[in-house]
Coordinates of C-alpha atoms and ligand atoms in Angstrom, one line a residue:
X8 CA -23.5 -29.6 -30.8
X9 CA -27.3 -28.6 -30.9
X10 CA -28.9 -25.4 -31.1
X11 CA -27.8 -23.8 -28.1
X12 CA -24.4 -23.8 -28.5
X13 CA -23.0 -20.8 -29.8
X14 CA -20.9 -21.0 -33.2
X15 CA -18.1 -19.1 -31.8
X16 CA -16.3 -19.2 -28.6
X17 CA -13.5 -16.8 -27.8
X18 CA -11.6 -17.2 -24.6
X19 CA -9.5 -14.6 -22.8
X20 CA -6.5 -14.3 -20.0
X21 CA -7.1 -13.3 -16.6
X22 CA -5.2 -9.6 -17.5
X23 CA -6.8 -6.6 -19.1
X24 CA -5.3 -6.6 -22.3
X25 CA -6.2 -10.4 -22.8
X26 CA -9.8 -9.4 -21.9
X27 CA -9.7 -6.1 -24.7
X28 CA -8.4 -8.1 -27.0
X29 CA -10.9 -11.0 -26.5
X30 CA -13.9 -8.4 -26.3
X31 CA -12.9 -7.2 -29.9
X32 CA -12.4 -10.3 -31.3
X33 CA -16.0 -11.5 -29.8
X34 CA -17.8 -7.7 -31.8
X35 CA -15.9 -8.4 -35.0
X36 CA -17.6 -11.9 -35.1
X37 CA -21.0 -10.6 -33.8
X38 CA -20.9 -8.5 -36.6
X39 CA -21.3 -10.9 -39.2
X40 CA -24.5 -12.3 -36.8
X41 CA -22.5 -15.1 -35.5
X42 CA -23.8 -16.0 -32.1
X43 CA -20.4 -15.9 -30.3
X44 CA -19.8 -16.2 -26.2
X45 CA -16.7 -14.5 -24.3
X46 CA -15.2 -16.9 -21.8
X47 CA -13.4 -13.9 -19.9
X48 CA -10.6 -14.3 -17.7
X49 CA -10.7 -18.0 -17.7
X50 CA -7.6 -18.5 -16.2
X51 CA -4.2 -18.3 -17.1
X52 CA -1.9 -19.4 -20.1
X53 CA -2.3 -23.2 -19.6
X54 CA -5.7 -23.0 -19.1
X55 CA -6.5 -21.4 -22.4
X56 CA -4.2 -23.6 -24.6
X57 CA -5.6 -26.7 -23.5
X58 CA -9.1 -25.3 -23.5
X59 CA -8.6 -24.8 -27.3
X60 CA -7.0 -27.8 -28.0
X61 CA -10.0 -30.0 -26.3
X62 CA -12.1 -28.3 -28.6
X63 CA -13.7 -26.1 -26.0
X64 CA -12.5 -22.6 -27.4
X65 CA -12.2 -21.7 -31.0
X66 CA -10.0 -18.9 -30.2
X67 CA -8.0 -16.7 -28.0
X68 CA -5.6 -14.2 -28.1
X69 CA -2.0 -15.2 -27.5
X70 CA 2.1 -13.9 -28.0
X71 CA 4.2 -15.6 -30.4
X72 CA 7.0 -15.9 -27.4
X73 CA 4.6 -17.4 -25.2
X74 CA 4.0 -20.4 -27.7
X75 CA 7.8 -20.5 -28.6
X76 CA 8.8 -20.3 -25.0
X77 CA 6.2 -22.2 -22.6
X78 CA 3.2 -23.7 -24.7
X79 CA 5.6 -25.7 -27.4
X80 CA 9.0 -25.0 -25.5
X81 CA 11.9 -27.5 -26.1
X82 CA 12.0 -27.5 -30.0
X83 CA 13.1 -25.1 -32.2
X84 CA 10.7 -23.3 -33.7
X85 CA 12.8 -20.0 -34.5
X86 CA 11.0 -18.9 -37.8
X87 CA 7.7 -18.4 -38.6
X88 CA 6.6 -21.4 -40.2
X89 CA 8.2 -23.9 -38.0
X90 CA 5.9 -22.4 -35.3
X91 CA 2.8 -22.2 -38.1
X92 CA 3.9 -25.9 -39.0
X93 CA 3.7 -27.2 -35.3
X94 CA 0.4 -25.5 -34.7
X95 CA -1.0 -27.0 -37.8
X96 CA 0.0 -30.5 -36.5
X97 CA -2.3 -29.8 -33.3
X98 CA -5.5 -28.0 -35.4
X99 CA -4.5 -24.7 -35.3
X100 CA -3.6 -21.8 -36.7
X101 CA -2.3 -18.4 -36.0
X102 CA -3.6 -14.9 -37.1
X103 CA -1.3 -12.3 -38.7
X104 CA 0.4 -10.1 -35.7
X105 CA -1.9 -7.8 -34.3
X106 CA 0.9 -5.2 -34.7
X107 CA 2.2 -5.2 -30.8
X108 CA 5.2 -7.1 -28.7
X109 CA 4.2 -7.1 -24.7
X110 CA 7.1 -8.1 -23.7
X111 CA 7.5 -9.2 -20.1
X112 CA 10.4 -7.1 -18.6
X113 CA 11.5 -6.2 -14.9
X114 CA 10.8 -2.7 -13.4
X115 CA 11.0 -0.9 -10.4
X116 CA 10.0 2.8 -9.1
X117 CA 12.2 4.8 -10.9
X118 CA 13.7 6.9 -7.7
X119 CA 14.7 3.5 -6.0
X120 CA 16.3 2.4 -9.0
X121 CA 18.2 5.3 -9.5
X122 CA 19.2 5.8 -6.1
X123 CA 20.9 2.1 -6.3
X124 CA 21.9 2.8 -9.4
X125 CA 20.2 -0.2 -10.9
X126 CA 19.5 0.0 -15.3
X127 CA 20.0 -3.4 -16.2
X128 CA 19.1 -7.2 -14.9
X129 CA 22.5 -7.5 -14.4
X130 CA 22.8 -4.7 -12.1
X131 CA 20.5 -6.7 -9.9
X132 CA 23.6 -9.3 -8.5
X133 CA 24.9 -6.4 -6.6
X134 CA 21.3 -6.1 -4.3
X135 CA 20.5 -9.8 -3.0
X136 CA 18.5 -7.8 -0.5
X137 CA 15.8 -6.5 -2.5
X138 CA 12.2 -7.8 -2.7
X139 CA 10.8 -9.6 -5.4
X140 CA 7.3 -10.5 -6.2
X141 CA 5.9 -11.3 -9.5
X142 CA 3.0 -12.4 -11.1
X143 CA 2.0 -16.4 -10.2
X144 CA 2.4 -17.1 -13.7
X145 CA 5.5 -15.9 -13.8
X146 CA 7.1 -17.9 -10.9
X147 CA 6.9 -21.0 -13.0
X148 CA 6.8 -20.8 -16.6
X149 CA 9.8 -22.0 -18.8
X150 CA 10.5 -18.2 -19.5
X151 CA 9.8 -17.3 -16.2
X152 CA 11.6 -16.4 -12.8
X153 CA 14.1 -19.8 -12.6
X154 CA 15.3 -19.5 -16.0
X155 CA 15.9 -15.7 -15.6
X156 CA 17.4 -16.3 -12.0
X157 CA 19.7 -18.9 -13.7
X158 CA 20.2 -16.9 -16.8
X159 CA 21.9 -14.1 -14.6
X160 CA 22.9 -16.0 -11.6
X161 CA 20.5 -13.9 -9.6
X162 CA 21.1 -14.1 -5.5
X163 CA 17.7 -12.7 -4.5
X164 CA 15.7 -15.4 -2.0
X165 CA 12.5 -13.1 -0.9
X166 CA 10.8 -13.5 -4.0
X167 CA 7.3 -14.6 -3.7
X168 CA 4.5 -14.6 -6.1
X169 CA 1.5 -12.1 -6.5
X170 CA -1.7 -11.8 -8.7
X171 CA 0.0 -9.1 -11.5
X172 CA -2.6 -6.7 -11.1
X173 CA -1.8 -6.2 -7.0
X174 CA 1.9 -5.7 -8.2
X175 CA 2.0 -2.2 -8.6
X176 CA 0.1 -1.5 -5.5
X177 CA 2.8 -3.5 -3.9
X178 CA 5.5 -1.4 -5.8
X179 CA 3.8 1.7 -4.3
X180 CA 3.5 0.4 -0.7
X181 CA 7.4 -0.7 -0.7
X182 CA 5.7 -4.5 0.1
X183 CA 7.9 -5.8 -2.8
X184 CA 10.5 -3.8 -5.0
X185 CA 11.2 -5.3 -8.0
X186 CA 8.5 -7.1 -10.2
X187 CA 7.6 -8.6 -14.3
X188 CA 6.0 -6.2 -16.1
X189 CA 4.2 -6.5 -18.9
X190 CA 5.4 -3.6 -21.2
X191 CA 2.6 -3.0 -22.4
X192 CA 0.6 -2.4 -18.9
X193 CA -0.3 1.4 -18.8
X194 CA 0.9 1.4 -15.3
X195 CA 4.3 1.7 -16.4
X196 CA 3.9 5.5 -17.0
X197 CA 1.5 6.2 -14.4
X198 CA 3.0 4.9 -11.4
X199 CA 7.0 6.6 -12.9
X200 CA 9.0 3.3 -13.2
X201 CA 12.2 2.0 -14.6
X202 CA 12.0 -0.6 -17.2
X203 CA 15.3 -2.2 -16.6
X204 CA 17.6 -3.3 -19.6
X205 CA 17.7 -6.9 -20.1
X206 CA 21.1 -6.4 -20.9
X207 CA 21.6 -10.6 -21.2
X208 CA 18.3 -10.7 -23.9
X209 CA 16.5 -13.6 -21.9
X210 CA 13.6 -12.7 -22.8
X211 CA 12.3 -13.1 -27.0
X212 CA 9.8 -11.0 -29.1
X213 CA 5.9 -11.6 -27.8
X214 CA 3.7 -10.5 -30.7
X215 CA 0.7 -10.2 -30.3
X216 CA -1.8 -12.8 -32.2
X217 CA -5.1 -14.8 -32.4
X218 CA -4.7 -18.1 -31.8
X219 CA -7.5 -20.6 -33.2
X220 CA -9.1 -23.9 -34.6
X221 CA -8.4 -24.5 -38.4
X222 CA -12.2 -25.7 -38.2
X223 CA -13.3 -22.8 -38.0
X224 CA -12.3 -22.0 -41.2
X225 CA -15.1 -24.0 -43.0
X226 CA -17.2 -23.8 -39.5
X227 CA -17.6 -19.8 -39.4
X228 CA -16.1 -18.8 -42.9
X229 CA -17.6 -15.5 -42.2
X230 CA -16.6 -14.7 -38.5
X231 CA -13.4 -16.1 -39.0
X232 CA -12.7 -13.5 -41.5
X233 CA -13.9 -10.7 -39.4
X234 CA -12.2 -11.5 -36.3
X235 CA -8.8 -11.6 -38.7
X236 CA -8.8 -8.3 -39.7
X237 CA -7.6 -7.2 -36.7
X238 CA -4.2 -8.3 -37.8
X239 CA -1.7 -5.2 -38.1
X240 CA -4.6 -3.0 -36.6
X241 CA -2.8 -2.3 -32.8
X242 CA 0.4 -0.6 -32.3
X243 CA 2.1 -0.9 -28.7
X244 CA 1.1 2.8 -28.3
X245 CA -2.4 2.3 -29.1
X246 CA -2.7 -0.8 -26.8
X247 CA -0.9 1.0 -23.8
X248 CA -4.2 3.9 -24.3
X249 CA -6.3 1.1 -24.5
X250 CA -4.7 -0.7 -21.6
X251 CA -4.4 3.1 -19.7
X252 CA -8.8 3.8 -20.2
X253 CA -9.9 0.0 -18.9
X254 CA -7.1 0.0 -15.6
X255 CA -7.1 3.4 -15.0
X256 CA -10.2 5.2 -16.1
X257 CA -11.8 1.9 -15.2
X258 CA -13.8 2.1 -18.6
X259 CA -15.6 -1.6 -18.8
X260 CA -13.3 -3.8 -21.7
X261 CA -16.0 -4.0 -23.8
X262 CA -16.5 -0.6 -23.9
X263 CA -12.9 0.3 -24.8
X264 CA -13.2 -2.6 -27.4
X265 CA -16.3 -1.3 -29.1
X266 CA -15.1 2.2 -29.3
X267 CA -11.9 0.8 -30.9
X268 CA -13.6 -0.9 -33.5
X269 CA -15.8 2.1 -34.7
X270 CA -13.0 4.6 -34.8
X271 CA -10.0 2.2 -36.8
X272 CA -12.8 -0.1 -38.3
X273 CA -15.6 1.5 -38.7
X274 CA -17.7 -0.9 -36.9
X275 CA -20.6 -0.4 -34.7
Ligands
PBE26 N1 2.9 -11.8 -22.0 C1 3.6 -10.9 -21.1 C2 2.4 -12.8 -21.1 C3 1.9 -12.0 -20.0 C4 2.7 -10.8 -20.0 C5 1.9 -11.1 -22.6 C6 3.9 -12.4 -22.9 C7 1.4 -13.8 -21.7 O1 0.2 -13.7 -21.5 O2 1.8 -14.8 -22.3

C-alpha cells in the first residue's frame, strides 16, 4: 500500500446505528492522528464481512447473533471462545461488547395489535390476512423471515420486502402491518408500537461489537487501542437517544458521534 492509502479503514451498515457506531470508531482512531476513512453505508451484512475478510476493511461494527446466526451459521459456536476461535481462524478478532443487544423482533402499531389481540409471534397463526413487509435483509438471512415462518408455522403469504428505514412509514400508512424491528430503532417509541413476545425464542442475543483484522494489532497498535475502548461504553438506552437525535432530530451521525465521545470519553 503506498502513501495514499489511509492506515485505517472502518466500514459501516446501510442503517443509522451501523453508521453512529462506525463514525465513533473512525474519531477514536483519528485521535491518535491515524489517517482513517469511513466507508458509510456500504451495503448490507454480506457485504461488510467479505469486505473485511478480502482485506478491504480493517473494521466494522457487527452483533454477536449476526455472526453466530448468518455470517458463520451451521456450527456451533454457542460460547464465547468458539466464536473468538473461529474468527481467529479467518484473521479476526472481536472487540469486547459495546454494552447493547439490538435484537431484531416483530412489531406492529400498538392500537392494531391490541384491537386483534396480538402479544406474541404465536398469536400471529390466528391473522393469515395481515401484511407483512420487512427489511430486504431480513427476507433472506438464515435468522430471517423463512426460518421464523417455519419456526412458528406462520400462514401469512403477502409478505414482501422493504428498505427498513421506509418500514415505519409503511406501518403508519397501513401499506404493511406487521414488520422486523430492530429494538434498538428509536422509532419504536415514537411512532407507539407493540414489540411482540417471541414467545418461541427464535431469535438469540445480538450484542453489539467491533469486528476487525488481527493485523491491525501490530499495523495501528495505537488506533486499535482507541477504537477498543468503546467496549462496555453504550447501553441500549443510550443507543436508542443516539439512534432517536440522528432519525428523528435528523442530527448528521457524525455529529451525534462526536458529541458522544466528548461527553462519556472526554474526547474532542
Ligand atoms: N441486527 C438487527 C441486524 C440488523 C437489525 C442489528 C442484528 C444486523 O445488522 O445484523
Amino acid at each position: 500500500s503506498g502513501d495514499s492509502e489511509p492506515t485505517v479503514r472502518v466500514g459501516s451498515k446501510k442503517f443509522t446505528e451501523s453508521v453512529i457506531l462506525g463514525e465513533m470508531v473512525t474519531q477514536l482512531a483519528r485521535s491518535t492522528g491515524a489517517r482513517v476513512e469511513h466507508r458509510r453505508e456500504l451495503g448490507g451484512t454480506t457485504v461488510l464481512w467479505e469486505a473485511l475478510r478480502r482485506g478491504e476493511l480493517d473494521i466494522y461494527p457487527e452483533y454477536t447473533g449476526t455472526l453466530r446466526q448468518e455470517l458463520l451459521s451451521g456450527r456451533n459456536l454457542a460460547d464465547d471462545g468458539a466464536l473468538r476461535t473461529a474468527l481467529a481462524a479467518e484473521g479476526l478478532r472481536l472487540s469486547a461488547p459495546l454494552g447493547f443487544n439490538n435484537t431484531y423482533a416483530l412489531g406492529m402499531k400498538e392500537a392494531e395489535a391490541e384491537k386483534l389481540g396480538i402479544r406474541r409471534i404465536s398469536d400471529l397463526l390466528a391473522h393469515p390476512e395481515l401484511r407483512f413487509g420487512f427489511s430486504n435483509e431480513f427476507m433472506d438471512r438464515a435468522d430471517g423471515w423463512p426460518a421464523l415462518r417455519d419456526r412458528y408455522r406462520l400462514p401469512q403469504k403477502d409478505v414482501r420486502g422493504l428498505d427498513h428505514d421506509l418500514a415505519y412509514r409503511g406501518l403508519e400508512s397501513g401499506a404493511i402491518q406487521v414488520t422486523d424491528l430492530y429494538s434498538t430503532d428509536a422509532e419504536i417509541a415514537a411512532y407507539g408500537l407493540r414489540v411482540l413476545e417471541d414467545d418461541l425464542h427464535h431469535f438469540p442475543v445480538y450484542d453489539a461489537v467491533l469486528l476487525y483484522r488481527a493485523d491491525l494489532e501490530s499495523r495501528a497498535p495505537e488506533a486499535l487501542a482507541a477504537m477498543l475502548r468503546l467496549g462496555g461504553r453504550l447501553s441500549e438506552a443510550q443507543m436508542v437517544k443516539l439512534n432517536a437525535r440522528a432519525r428523528l432530530e435528523r442530527v448528521p451521525e457524525a455529529q451525534v458521534a462526536a458529541d458522544f465521545l466528548a461527553s462519556s470519553l472526554g474526547i474532542s
